[in-house]
PDB file of C-alpha atoms in Angstrom:
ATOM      1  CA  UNK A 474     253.924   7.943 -33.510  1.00 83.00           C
ATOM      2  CA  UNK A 475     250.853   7.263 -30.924  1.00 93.00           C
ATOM      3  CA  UNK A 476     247.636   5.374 -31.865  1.00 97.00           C
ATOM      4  CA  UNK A 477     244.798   7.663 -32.404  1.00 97.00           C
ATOM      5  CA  UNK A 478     241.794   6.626 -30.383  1.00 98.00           C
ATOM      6  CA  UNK A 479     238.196   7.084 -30.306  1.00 98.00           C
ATOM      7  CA  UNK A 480     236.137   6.732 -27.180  1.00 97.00           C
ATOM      8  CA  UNK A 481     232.492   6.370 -27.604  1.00 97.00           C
ATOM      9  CA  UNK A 482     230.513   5.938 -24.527  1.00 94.00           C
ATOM     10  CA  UNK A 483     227.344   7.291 -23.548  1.00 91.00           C
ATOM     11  CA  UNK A 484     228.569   7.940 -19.948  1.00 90.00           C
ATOM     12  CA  UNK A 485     230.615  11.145 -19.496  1.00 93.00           C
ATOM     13  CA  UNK A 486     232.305  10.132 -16.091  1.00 92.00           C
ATOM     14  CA  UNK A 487     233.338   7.043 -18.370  1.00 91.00           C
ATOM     15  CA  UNK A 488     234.730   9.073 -21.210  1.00 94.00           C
ATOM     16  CA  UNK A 489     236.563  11.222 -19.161  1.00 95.00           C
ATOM     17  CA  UNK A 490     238.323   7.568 -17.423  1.00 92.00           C
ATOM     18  CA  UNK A 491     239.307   6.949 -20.622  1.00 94.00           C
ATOM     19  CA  UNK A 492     240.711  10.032 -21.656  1.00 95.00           C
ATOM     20  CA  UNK A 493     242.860  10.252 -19.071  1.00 94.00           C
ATOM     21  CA  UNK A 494     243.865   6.610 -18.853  1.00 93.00           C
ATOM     22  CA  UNK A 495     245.072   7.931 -22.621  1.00 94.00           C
ATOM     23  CA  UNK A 496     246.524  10.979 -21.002  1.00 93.00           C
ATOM     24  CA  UNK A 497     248.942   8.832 -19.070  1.00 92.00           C
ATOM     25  CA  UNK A 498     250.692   7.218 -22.040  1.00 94.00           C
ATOM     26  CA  UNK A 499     252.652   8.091 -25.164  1.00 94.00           C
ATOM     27  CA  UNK A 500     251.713   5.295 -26.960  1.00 95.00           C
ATOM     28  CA  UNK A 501     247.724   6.789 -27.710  1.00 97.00           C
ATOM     29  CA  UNK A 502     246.442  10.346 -28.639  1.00 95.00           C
ATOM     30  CA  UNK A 503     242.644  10.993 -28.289  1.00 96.00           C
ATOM     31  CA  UNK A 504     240.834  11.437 -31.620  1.00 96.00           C
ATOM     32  CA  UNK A 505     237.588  11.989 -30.502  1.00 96.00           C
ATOM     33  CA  UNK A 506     234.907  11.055 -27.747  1.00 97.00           C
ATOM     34  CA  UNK A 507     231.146  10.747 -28.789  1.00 96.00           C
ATOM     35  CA  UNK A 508     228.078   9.840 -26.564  1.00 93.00           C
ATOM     36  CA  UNK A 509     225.960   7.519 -29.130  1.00 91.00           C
ATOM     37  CA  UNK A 510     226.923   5.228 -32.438  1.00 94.00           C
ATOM     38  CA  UNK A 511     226.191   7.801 -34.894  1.00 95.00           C
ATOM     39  CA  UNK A 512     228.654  10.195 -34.013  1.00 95.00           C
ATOM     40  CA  UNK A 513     231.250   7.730 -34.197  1.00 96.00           C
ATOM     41  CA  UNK A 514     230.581   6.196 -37.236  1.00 97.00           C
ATOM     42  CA  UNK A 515     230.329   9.630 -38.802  1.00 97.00           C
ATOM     43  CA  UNK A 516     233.881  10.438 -36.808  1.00 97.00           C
ATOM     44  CA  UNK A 517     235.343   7.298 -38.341  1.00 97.00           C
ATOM     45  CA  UNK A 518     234.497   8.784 -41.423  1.00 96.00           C
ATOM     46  CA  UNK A 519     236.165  12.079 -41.426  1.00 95.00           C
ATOM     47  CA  UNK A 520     239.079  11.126 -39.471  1.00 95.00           C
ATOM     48  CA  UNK A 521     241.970   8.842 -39.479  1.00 92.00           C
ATOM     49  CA  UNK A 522     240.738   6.208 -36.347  1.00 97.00           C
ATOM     50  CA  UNK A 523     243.548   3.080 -35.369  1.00 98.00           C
ATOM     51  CA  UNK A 524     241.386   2.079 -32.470  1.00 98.00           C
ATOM     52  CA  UNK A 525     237.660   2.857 -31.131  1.00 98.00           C
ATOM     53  CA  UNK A 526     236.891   1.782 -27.562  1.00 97.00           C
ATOM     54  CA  UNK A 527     233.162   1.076 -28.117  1.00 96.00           C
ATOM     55  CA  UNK A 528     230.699   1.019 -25.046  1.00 94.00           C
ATOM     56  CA  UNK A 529     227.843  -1.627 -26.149  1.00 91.00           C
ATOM     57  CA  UNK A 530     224.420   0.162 -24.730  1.00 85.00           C
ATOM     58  CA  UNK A 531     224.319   3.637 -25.824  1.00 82.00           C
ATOM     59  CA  UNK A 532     220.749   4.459 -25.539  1.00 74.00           C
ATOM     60  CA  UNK A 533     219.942   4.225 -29.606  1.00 72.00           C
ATOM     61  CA  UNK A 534     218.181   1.978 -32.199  1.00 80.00           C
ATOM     62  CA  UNK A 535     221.751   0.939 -32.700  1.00 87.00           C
ATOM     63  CA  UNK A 536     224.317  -0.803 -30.599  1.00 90.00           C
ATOM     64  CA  UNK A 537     227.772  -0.532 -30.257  1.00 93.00           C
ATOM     65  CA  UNK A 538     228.328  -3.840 -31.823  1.00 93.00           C
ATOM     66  CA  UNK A 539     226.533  -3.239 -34.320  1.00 94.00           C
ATOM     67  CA  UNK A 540     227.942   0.428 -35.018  1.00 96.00           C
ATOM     68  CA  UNK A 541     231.302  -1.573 -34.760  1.00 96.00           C
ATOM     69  CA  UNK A 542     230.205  -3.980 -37.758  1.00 95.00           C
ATOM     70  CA  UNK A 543     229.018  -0.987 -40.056  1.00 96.00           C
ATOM     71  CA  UNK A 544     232.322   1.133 -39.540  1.00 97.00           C
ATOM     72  CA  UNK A 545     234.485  -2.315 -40.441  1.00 96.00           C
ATOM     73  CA  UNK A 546     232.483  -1.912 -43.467  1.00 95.00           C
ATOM     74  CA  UNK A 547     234.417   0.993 -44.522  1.00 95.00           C
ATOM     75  CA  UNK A 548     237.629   1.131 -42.067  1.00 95.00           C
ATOM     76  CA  UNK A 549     238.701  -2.566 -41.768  1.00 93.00           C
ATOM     77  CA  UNK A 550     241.594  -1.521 -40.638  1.00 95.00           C
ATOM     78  CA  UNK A 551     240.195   0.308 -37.668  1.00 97.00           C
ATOM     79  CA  UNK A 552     240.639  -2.128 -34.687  1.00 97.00           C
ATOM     80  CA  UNK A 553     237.979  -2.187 -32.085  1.00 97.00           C
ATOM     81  CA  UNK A 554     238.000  -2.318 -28.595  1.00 97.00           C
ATOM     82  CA  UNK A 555     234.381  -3.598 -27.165  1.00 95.00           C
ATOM     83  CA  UNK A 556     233.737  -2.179 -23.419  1.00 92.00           C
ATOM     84  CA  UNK A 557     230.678  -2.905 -21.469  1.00 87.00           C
ATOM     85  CA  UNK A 558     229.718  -3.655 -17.884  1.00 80.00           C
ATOM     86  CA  UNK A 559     226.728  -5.207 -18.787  1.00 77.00           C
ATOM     87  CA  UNK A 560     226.899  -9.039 -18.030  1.00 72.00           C
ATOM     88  CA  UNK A 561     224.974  -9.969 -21.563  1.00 77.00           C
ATOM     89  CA  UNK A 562     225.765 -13.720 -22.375  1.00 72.00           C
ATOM     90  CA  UNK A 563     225.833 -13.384 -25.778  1.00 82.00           C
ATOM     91  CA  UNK A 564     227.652  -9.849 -26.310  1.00 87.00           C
ATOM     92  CA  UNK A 565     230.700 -12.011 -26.684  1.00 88.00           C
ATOM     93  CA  UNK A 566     229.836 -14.517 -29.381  1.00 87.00           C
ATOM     94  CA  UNK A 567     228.358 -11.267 -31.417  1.00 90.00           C
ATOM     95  CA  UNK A 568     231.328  -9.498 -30.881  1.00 93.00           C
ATOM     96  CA  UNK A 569     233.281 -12.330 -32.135  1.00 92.00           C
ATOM     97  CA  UNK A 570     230.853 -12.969 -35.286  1.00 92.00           C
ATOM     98  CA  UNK A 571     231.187  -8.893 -36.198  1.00 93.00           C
ATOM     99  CA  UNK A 572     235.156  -9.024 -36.545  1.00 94.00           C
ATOM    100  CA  UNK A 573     235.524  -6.963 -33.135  1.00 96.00           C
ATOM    101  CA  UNK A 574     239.408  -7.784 -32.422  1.00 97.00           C
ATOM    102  CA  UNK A 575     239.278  -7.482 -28.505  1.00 96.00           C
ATOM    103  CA  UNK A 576     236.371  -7.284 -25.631  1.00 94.00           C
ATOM    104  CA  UNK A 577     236.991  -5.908 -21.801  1.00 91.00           C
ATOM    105  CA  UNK A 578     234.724  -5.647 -19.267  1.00 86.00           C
ATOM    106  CA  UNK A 579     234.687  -2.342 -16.925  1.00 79.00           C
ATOM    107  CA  UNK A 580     233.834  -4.405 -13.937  1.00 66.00           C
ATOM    108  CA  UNK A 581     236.094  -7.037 -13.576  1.00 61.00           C
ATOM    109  CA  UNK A 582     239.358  -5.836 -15.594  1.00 60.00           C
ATOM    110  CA  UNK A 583     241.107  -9.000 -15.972  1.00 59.00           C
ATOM    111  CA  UNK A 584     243.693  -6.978 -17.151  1.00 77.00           C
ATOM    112  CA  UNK A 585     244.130  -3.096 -17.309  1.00 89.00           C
ATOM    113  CA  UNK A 586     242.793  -1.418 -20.575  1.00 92.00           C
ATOM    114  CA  UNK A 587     246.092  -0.074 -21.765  1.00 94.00           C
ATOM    115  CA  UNK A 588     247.380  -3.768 -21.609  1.00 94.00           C
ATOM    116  CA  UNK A 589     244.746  -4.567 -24.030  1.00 94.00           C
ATOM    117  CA  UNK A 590     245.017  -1.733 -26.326  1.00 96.00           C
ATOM    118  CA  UNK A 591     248.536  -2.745 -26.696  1.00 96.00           C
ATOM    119  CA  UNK A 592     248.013  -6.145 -27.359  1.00 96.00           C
ATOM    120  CA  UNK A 593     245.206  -5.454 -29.942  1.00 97.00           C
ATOM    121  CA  UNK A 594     247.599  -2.753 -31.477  1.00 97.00           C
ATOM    122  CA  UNK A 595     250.308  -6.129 -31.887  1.00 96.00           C
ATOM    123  CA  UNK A 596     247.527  -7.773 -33.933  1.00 96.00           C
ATOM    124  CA  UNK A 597     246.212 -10.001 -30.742  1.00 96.00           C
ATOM    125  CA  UNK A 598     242.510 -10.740 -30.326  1.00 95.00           C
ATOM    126  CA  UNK A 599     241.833 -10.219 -26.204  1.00 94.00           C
ATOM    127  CA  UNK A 600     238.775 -11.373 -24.943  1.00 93.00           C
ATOM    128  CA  UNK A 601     237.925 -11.829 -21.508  1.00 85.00           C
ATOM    129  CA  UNK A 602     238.640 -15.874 -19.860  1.00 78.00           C
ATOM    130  CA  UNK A 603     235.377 -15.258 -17.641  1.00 72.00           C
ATOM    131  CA  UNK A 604     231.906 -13.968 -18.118  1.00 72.00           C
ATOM    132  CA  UNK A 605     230.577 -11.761 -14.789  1.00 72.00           C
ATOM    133  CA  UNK A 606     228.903 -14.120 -12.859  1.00 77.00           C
ATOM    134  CA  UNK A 607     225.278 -12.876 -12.209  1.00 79.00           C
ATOM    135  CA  UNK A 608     222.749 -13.705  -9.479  1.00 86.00           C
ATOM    136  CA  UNK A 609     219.425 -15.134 -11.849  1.00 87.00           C
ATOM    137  CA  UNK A 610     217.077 -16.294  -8.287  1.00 91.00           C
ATOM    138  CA  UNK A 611     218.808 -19.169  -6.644  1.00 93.00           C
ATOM    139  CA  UNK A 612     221.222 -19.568  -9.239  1.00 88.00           C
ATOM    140  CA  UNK A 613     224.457 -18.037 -10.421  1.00 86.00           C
ATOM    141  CA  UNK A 614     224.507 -17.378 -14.432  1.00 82.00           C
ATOM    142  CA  UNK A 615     227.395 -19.313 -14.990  1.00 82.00           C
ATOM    143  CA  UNK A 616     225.607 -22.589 -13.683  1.00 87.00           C
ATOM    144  CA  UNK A 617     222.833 -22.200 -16.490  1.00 88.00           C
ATOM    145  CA  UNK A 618     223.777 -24.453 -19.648  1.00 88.00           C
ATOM    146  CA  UNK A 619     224.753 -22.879 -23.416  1.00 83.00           C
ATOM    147  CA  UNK A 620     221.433 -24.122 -24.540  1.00 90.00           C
ATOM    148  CA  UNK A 621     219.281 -22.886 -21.614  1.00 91.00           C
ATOM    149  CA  UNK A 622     220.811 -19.558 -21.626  1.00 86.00           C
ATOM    150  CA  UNK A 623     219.314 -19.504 -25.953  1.00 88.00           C
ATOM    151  CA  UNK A 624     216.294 -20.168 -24.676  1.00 92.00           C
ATOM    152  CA  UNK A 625     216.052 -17.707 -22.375  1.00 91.00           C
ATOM    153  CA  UNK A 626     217.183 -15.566 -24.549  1.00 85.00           C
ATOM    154  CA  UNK A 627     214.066 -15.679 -26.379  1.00 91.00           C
ATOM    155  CA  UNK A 628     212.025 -15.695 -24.117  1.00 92.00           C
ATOM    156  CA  UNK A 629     213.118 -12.359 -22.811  1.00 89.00           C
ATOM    157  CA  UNK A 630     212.508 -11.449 -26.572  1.00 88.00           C
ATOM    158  CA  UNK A 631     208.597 -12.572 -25.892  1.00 91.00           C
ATOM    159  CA  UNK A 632     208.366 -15.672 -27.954  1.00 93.00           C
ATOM    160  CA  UNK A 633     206.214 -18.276 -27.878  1.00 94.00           C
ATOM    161  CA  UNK A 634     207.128 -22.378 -26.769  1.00 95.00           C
ATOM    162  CA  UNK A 635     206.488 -22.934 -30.805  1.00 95.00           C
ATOM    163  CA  UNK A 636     208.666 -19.946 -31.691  1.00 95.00           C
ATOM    164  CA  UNK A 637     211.474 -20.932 -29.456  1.00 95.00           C
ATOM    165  CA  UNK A 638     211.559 -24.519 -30.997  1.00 95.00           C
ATOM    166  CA  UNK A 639     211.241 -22.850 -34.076  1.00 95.00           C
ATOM    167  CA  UNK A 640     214.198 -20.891 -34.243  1.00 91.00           C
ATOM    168  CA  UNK A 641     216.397 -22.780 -32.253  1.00 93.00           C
ATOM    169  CA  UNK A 642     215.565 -26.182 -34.123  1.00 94.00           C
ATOM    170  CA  UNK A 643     214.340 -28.327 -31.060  1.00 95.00           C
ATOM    171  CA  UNK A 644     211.043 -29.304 -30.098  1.00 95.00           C
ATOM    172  CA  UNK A 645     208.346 -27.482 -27.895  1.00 95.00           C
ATOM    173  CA  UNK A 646     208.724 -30.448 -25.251  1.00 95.00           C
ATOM    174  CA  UNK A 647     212.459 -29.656 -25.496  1.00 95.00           C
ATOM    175  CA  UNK A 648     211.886 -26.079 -24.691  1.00 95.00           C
ATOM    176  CA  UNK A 649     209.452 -26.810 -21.871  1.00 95.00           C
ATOM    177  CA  UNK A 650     211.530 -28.544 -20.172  1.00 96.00           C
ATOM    178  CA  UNK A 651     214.755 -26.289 -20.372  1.00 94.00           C
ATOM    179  CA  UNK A 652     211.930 -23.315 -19.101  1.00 95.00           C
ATOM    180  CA  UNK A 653     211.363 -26.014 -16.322  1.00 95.00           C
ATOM    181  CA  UNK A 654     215.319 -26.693 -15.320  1.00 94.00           C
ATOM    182  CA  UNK A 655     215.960 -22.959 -15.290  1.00 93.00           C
ATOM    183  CA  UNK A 656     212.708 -22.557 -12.799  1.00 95.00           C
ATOM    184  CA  UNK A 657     214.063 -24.894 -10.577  1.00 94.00           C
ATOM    185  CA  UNK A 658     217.616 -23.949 -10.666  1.00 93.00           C
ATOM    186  CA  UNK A 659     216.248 -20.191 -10.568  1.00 94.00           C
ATOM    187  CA  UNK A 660     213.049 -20.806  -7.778  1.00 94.00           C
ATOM    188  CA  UNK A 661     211.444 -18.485  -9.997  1.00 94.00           C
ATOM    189  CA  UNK A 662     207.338 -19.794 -10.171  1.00 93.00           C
ATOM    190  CA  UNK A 663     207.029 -18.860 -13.607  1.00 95.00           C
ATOM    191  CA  UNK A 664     208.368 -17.734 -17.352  1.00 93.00           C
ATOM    192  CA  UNK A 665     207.507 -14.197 -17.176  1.00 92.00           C
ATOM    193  CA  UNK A 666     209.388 -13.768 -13.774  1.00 93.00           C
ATOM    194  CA  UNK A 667     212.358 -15.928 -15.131  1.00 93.00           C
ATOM    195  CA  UNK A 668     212.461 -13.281 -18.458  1.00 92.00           C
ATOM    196  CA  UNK A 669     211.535  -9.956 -16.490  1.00 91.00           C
ATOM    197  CA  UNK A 670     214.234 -11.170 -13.843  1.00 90.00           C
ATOM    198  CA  UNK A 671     216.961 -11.594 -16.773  1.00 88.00           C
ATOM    199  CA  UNK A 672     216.027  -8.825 -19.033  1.00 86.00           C
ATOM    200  CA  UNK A 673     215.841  -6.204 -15.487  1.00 83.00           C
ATOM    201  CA  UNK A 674     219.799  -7.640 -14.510  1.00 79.00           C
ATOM    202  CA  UNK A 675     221.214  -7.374 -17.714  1.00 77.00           C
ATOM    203  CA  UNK A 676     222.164 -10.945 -18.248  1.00 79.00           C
ATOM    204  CA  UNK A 677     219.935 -11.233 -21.041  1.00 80.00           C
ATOM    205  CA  UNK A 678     219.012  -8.601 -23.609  1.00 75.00           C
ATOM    206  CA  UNK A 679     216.814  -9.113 -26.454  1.00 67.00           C
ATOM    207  CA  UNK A 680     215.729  -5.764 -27.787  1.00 57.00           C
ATOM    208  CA  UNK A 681     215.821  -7.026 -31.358  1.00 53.00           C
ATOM    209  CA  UNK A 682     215.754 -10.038 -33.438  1.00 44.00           C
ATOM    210  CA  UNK A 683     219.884 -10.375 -33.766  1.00 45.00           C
ATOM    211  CA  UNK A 684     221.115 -13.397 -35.804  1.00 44.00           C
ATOM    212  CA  UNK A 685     223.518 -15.108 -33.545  1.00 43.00           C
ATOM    213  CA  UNK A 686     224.024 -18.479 -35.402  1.00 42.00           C
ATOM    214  CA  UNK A 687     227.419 -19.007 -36.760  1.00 38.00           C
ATOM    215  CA  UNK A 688     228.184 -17.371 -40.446  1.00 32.00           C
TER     216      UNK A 688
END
C-alpha cells in the first residue's frame, strides 16, 4: 500500500517536481499539494497524511517549521520531510528541536528525495552532512564560528550590543568583538551592512523572536 504524501510549497513549478517525482514510484500516492501552512495543517486534519514534504518560507506569519510543530501536535505519527533552498544556519537545529524526522535541501541534493522519503518511511532521521556554503563579503559562511553566526543572528533581528549579551549570556565586550571578527573576516565597514548583507542572502533570517536554545 503506497505512502500518502502531502506537498506544501509555495512555488507551483516546485509542487509540480514533486508530484511527479511521486508519479514515478509505487511506493507514494499524492494526498494533497497546498501553497501556504494553513492549508496543510487544515489538510492534515481532514485526511489521513504518512508524510508532508514541507517547504520552510511560504510567504505567511507562519513557517513551515513551525506549521510542522503544530500538526505533530495532533498527527505525531505524521513524519515530516523539511525542504528548503534557503541556506538559513539555524533552520536545522529548529528543525531538529520541533521533532521534524528528516531535512533536504533543493540545491545541493546530497541524495535524491525519494531516497530520503524511504529512509524516513524505515524510521531513519536524514539530515543533510553539509550546510550550503554562502558567500557573506570576503568570507564563506562555513568559516564563521557557532557563536558568531548567534550573534549575527540577532543582529539581523535589530538588537542592541546589551540585548545580544543579554540573550545569549555573554558580555557586551564579548559581542563587540565577535561583530569585529565577522567585519574583518567579512570586509564589511560596519554592523548594519554585515546584517542587511546576511538577512538579503538568506543565510540569516530573523523575522521573529524564535527560541532556539536547547529544550
Amino acid at each position: 500500500m503506497a505512502y500518502k504524501v502531502l506537498i506544501a510549497d509555495d512555488q507551483k513549478m516546485i509542487r509540480q517536481m514533486f508530484e511527479s517525482i511521486l508519479a514515478a514510484s509505487d511506493r507514494y500516492e499524492l494526498s494533497g499539494s497546498v501553497s501556504d501552512p494553513y492549508e496543510a495543517i487544515e489538510h492534515c486534519r481532514r485526511k489521513k497524511v504518512d508524510v508532508i514534504l514541507m517547504d520552510v518560507v511560504m510567504g505567511e506569519n507562519i513557517d513551515g517549521i513551525e506549521t510542522a510543530a503544530k500538526i505533530k501536535e495532533f498527527s505525531s505519527d505524521t513524519k515530516i520531510v523539511i525542504v528548503t533552498s534557503m541556506p538559513e544556519v539555524f533552520y536545522i537545529k529548529r528543525a531538529q528541536q520541533a521533532g521534524i524526522e528528516s531535512f533536504w535541501y533543493k540545491e545541493i541534493q546530497e541524495q535524491p528525495l525519494l531516497e530520503i522519503l524511504d529512509r524516513t518511511m524505515a524510521g531513519e532521521s536524514v539530515y543533510p552532512l553539509n550546510r550550503p556554503r554562502y558567500w557573506l563579503g570576503n568570507a564563506v559562511s562555513t568559516h564563521l564560528t557557532e557563536k558568531e553566526l548567534e550573534v549575527l543572528r540577532e543582529l539581523v533581528g535589530g538588537f542592541s550590543t546589551a540585548q545580544i549579551g543579554e540573550k545569549l549570556g555573554i558580555s557586551e565586550r564579548t559581542v563587540r568583538m565577535h561583530i569585529s571578527d565577522m567585519l574583518e573576516k567579512t570586509g564589511f565597514k560596519n554592523r548594519l551592512q554585515l546584517a542587511v548583507r546576511a538577512r538579503g542572502g538568506g543565510l540569516i533570517i530573523n523575522d521573529g523572536d524564535v527560541d532556539l536554545t536547547n529544550k
